[in-house]
Coordinates of C-alpha atoms in Angstrom, one line a residue:
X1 CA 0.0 0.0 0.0
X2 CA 1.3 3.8 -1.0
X3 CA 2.0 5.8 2.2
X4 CA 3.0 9.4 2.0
X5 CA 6.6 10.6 2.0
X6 CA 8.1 13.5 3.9
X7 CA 8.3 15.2 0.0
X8 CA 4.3 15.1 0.5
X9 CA 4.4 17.2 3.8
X10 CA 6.6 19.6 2.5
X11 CA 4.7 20.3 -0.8
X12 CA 1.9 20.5 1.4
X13 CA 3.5 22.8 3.7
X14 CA 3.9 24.9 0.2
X15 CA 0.2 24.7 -0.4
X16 CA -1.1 25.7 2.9
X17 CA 0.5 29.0 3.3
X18 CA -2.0 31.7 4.1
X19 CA -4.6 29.1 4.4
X20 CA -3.3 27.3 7.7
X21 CA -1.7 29.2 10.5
X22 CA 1.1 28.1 11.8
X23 CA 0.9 27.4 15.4
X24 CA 3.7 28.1 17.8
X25 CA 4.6 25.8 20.5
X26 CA 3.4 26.9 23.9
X27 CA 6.1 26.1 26.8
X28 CA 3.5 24.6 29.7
X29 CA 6.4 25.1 33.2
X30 CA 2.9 23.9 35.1
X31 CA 3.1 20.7 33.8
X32 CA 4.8 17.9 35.5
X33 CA 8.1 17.2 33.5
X34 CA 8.9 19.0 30.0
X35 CA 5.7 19.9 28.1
X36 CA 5.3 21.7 25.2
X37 CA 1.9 21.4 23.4
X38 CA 1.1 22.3 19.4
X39 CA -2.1 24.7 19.5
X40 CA -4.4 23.6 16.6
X41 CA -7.0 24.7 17.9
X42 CA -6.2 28.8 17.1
X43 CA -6.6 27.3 13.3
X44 CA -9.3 29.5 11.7
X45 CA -11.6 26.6 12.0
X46 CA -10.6 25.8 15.6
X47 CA -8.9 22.9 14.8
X48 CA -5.9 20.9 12.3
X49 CA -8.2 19.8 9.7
X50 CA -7.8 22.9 7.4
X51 CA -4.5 21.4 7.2
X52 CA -5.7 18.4 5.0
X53 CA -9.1 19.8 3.7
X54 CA -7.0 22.7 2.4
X55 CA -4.5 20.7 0.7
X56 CA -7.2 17.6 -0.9
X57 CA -8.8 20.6 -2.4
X58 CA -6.2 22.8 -3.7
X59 CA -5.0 19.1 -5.3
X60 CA -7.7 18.7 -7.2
X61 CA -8.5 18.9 -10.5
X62 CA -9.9 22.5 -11.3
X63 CA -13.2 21.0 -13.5
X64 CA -14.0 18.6 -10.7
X65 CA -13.3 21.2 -7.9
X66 CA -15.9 23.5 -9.8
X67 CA -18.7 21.0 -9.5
X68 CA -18.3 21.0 -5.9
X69 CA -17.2 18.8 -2.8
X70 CA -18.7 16.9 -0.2
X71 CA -17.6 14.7 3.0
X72 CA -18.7 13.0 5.8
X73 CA -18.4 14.3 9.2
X74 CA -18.5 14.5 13.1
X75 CA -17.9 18.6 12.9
X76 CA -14.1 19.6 12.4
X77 CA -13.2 17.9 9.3
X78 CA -16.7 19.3 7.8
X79 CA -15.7 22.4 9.1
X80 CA -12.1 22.3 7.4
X81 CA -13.8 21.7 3.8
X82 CA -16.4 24.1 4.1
X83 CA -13.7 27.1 4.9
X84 CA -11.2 25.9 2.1
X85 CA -14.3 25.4 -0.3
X86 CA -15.6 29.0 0.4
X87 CA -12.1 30.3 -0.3
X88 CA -12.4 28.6 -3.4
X89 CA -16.0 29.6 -4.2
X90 CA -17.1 26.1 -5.0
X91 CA -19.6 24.3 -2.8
X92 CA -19.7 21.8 -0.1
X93 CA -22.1 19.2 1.3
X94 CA -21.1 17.3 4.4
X95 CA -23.2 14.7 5.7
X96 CA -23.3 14.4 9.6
X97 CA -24.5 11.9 11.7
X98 CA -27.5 12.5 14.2
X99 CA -26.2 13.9 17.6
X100 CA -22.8 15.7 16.0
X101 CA -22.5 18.6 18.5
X102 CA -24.4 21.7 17.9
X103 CA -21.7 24.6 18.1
X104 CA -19.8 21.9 15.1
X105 CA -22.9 22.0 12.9
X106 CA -23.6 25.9 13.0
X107 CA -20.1 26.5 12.3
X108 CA -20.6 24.1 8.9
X109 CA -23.5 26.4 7.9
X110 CA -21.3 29.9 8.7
X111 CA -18.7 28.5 6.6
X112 CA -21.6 28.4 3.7
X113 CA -21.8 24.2 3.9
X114 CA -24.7 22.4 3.4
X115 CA -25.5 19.5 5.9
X116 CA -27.4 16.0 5.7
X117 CA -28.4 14.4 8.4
X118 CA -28.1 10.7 9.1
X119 CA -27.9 7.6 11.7
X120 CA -23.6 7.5 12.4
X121 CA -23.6 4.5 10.9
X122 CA -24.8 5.2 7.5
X123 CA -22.7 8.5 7.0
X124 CA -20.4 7.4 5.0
X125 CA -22.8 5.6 2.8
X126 CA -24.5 8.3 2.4
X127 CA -21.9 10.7 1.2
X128 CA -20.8 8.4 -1.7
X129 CA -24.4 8.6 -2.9
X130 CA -24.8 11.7 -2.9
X131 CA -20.8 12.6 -4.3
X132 CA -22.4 9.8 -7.6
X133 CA -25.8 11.6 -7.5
X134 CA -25.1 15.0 -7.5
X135 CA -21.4 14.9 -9.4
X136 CA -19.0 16.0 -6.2
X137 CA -16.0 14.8 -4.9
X138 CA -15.8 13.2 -2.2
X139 CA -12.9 14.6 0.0
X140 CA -12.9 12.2 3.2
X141 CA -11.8 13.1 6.8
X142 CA -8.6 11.2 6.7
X143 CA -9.1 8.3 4.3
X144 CA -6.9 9.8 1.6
X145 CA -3.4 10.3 0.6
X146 CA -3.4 14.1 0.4
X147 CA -5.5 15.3 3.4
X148 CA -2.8 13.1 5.1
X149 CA 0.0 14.8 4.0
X150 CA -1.9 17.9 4.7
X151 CA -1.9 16.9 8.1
X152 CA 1.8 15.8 8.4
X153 CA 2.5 19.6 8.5
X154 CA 1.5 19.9 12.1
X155 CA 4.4 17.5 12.7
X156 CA 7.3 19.2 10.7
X157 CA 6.4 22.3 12.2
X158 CA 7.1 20.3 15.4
X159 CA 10.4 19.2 14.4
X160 CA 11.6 22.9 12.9
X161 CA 10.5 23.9 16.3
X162 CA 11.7 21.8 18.5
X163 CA 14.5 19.8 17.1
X164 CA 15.1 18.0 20.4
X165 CA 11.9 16.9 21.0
X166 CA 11.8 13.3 22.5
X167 CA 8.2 12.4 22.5
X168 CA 5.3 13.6 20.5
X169 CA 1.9 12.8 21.7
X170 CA -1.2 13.1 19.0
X171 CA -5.0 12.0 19.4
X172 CA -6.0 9.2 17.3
X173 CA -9.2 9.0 15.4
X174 CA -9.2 8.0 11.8
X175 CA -5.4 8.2 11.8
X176 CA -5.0 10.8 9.9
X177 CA -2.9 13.6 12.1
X178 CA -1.2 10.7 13.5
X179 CA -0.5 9.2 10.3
X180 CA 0.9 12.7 8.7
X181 CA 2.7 13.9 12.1
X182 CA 4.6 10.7 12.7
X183 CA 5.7 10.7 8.8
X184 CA 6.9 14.1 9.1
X185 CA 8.5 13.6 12.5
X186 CA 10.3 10.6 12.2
X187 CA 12.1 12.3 9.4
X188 CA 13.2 15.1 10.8
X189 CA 13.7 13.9 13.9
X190 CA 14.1 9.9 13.7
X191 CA 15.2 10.0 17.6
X192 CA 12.0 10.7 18.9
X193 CA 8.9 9.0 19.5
X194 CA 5.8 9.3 18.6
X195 CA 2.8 7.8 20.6
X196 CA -0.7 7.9 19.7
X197 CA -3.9 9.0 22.1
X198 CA -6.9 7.4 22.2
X199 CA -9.6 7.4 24.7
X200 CA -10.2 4.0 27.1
X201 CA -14.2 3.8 25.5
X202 CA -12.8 4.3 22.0
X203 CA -9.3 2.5 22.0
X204 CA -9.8 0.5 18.2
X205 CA -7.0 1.4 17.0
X206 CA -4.5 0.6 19.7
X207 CA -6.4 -2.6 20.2
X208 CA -6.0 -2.7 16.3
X209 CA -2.0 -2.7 16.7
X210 CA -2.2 -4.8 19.6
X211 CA -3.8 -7.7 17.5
X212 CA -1.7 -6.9 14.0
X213 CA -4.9 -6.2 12.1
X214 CA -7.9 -3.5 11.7
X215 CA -10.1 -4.3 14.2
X216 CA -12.7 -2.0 14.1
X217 CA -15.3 -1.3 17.0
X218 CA -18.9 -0.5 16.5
X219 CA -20.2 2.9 16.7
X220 CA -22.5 2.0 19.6
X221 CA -19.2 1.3 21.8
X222 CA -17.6 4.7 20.7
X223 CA -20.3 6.5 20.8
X224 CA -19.8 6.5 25.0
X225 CA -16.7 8.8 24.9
X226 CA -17.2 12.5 25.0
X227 CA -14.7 12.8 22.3
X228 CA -16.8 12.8 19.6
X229 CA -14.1 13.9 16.9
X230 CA -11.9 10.5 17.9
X231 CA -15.3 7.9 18.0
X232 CA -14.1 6.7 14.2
X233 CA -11.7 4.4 13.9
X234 CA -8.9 4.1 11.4
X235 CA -9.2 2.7 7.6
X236 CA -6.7 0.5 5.8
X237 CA -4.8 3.1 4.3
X238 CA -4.3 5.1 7.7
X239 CA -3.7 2.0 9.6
X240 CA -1.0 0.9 7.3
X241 CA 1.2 4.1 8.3
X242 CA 0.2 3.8 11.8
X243 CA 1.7 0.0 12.0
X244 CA 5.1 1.8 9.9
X245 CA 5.8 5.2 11.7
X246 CA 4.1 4.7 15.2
X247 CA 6.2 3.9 18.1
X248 CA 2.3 2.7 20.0
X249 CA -1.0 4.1 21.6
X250 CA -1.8 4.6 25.1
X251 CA -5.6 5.0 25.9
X252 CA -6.9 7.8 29.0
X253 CA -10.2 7.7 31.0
X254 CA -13.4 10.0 30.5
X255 CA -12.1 11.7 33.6
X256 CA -8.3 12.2 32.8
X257 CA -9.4 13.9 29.5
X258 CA -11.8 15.8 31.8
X259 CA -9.3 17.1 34.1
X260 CA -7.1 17.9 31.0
X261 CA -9.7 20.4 29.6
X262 CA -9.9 22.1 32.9
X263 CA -5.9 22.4 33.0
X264 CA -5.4 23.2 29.5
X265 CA -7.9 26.2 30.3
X266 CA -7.0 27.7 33.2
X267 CA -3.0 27.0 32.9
X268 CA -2.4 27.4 29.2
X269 CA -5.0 30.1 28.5
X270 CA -5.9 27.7 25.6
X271 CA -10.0 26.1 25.1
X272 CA -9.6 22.5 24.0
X273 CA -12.6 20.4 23.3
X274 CA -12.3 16.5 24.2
X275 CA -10.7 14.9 21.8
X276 CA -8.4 17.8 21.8
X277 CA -7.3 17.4 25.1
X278 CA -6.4 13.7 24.7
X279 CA -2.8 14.0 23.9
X280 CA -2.1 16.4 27.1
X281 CA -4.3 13.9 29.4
X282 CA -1.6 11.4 28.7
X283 CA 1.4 13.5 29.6
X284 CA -0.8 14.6 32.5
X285 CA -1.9 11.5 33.8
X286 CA 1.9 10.0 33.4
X287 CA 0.7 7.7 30.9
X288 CA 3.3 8.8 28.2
X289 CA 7.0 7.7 27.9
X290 CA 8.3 11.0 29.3
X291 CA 10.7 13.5 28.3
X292 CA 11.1 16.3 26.4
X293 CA 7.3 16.4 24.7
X294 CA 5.0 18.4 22.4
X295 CA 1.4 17.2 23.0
X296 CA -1.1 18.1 20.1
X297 CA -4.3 20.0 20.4
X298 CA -5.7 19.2 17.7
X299 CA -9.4 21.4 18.4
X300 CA -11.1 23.7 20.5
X301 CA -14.6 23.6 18.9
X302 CA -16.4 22.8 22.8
X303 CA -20.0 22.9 24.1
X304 CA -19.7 26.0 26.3
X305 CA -21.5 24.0 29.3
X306 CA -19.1 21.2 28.9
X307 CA -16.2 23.3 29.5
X308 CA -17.5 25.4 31.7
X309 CA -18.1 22.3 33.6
X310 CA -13.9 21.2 33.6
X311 CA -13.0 24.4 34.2
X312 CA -15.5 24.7 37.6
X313 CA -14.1 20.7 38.7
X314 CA -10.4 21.6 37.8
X315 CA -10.5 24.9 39.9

């Protein structure tokens, strides 16, 4: 199976400009240890995916980006498309499944996106009819080559950054940022490791590595973590560089995630949602190897309530 190259990243990187910011590590001295973490979440769309919805779409062909794109998605990734598709002036459908959070949704429709509604287990179904009904291209939240390398970017920023960094810690979903950021990293930086972060109620993928093969879980079991943008699991192709370029996963509870919301807002100034606080739970909660580290936050597109909620418990 293809898997990107470091070239990929650093074409990407070329794409991205003025599209992506690029995020500058944040020192965190409150931390136990040596903690750095990667702020995704002061992307325009409050989180990394503009990264590899930027760079699928400025990859495309100019007749089929014309006709329009669409995806399928929890809120961030539909998010990412519907930004880089406005700055293109083309249009974008992204089908969502029922119960995606609110405050993910509106921001599709702000961005000018169009959103269908369907059971999580039939979203994906239902994008590739539409994409064949309608004539769009499907541009999927991590199950393709370019929106991978688009990601990989948040990692070689890490490595121009920090060149002594000695563990990387990134959420893992679909397997996308982990995919792109441990391609980049190793690189750059083929001393350091990088470890995945998954939460305990939505740990396929480390389960997956564990056993040598996909092993996906049903979205009945990951639906129970309130990290709704890491309740997918990975595909083939994302799976494939996770088994190459990761060093392993470590999986943290509902309330170590929690806690690492309320820390992340009231010591790093910075509003993470869940499954952007997952990588900084694992340093946190001394799950991770240790070490000079940059944890990822890969989004801050949070209920209110819900943070409100970690920041009351962790003050």
């Amino acid at each position: 199976m293809e898997l990107i190259t470091s070239a990929d990243v650093a074409a990407a990187e070329e794409r991205l400009a003025g599209a992506a910011v690029r995020t500058t590590l944040v020192p965190c001295e409150w931390a136990p240890g040596e903690l750095w973490v990667k702020p995704e979440n002061l992307q325009p769309v409050g989180a990394f995916k503009i990264r590899g919805a930027g760079n699928a779409l400025a990859r495309l062909d100019p007749q089929r980006r014309r006709a329009g794109v669409i995806t399928h998605s929890s809120g961030n990734h539909g998010q990412a498309l519907a930004y880089a598709a406005r700055m293109h002036g083309v249009r974008c459908v992204v089908v969502v499944p029922e119960g995606a959070p609110r405050v993910k949704v509106a921001a599709m429709h702000g961005f000018g996106a169009e959103t269908v509604s369907v059971e999580p287990v039939r979203r994906v179904e239902k994008a590739r009819e539409l994409a064949e009904e309608q004539g769009l291209t499907l541009v999927p939240p991590f199950d393709h080559l370019d929106v991978i390398a688009g990601q990989g970017t948040v990692g070689s920023e890490i490595a121009a950054d920090l060149p002594g960094v000695e563990t990387v810690l990134v959420p893992v979903g679909g397997g996308g940022l982990a995919a792109g950021v441990a391609t980049a990293v190793k690189a750059r930086c083929p001393q350091a490791r990088v470890v995945g972060v998954e939460p305990e109620l939505a740990a396929d993928a480390k389960q997956s590595l564990e056993r040598g093969r996909l092993t996906p879980w049903p979205a009945e079991r990951t639906q129970r973590t309130m990290a709704d943008g890491v309740r997918v699991g990975p595909s083939e192709l994302t799976f494939a560089h996770l088994r190459a370029r990761l060093d392993g996963i470590v999986a943290v509870s509902e309330e170590e995630i929690f806690a690492a919301m309320g820390a992340l807002a009231l010591s790093a100034r910075l509003v993470a949602e869940p499954s952007g606080a997952v990588a900084a739970a694992a340093h946190l909660a001394g799950r991770a190897p240790g070490g000079r580290t940059v944890a990822v936050v890969s989004g801050g597109n949070v209920v209110p309530d819900l943070l409100a909620r970690a920041v009351t418990a962790e003050g």
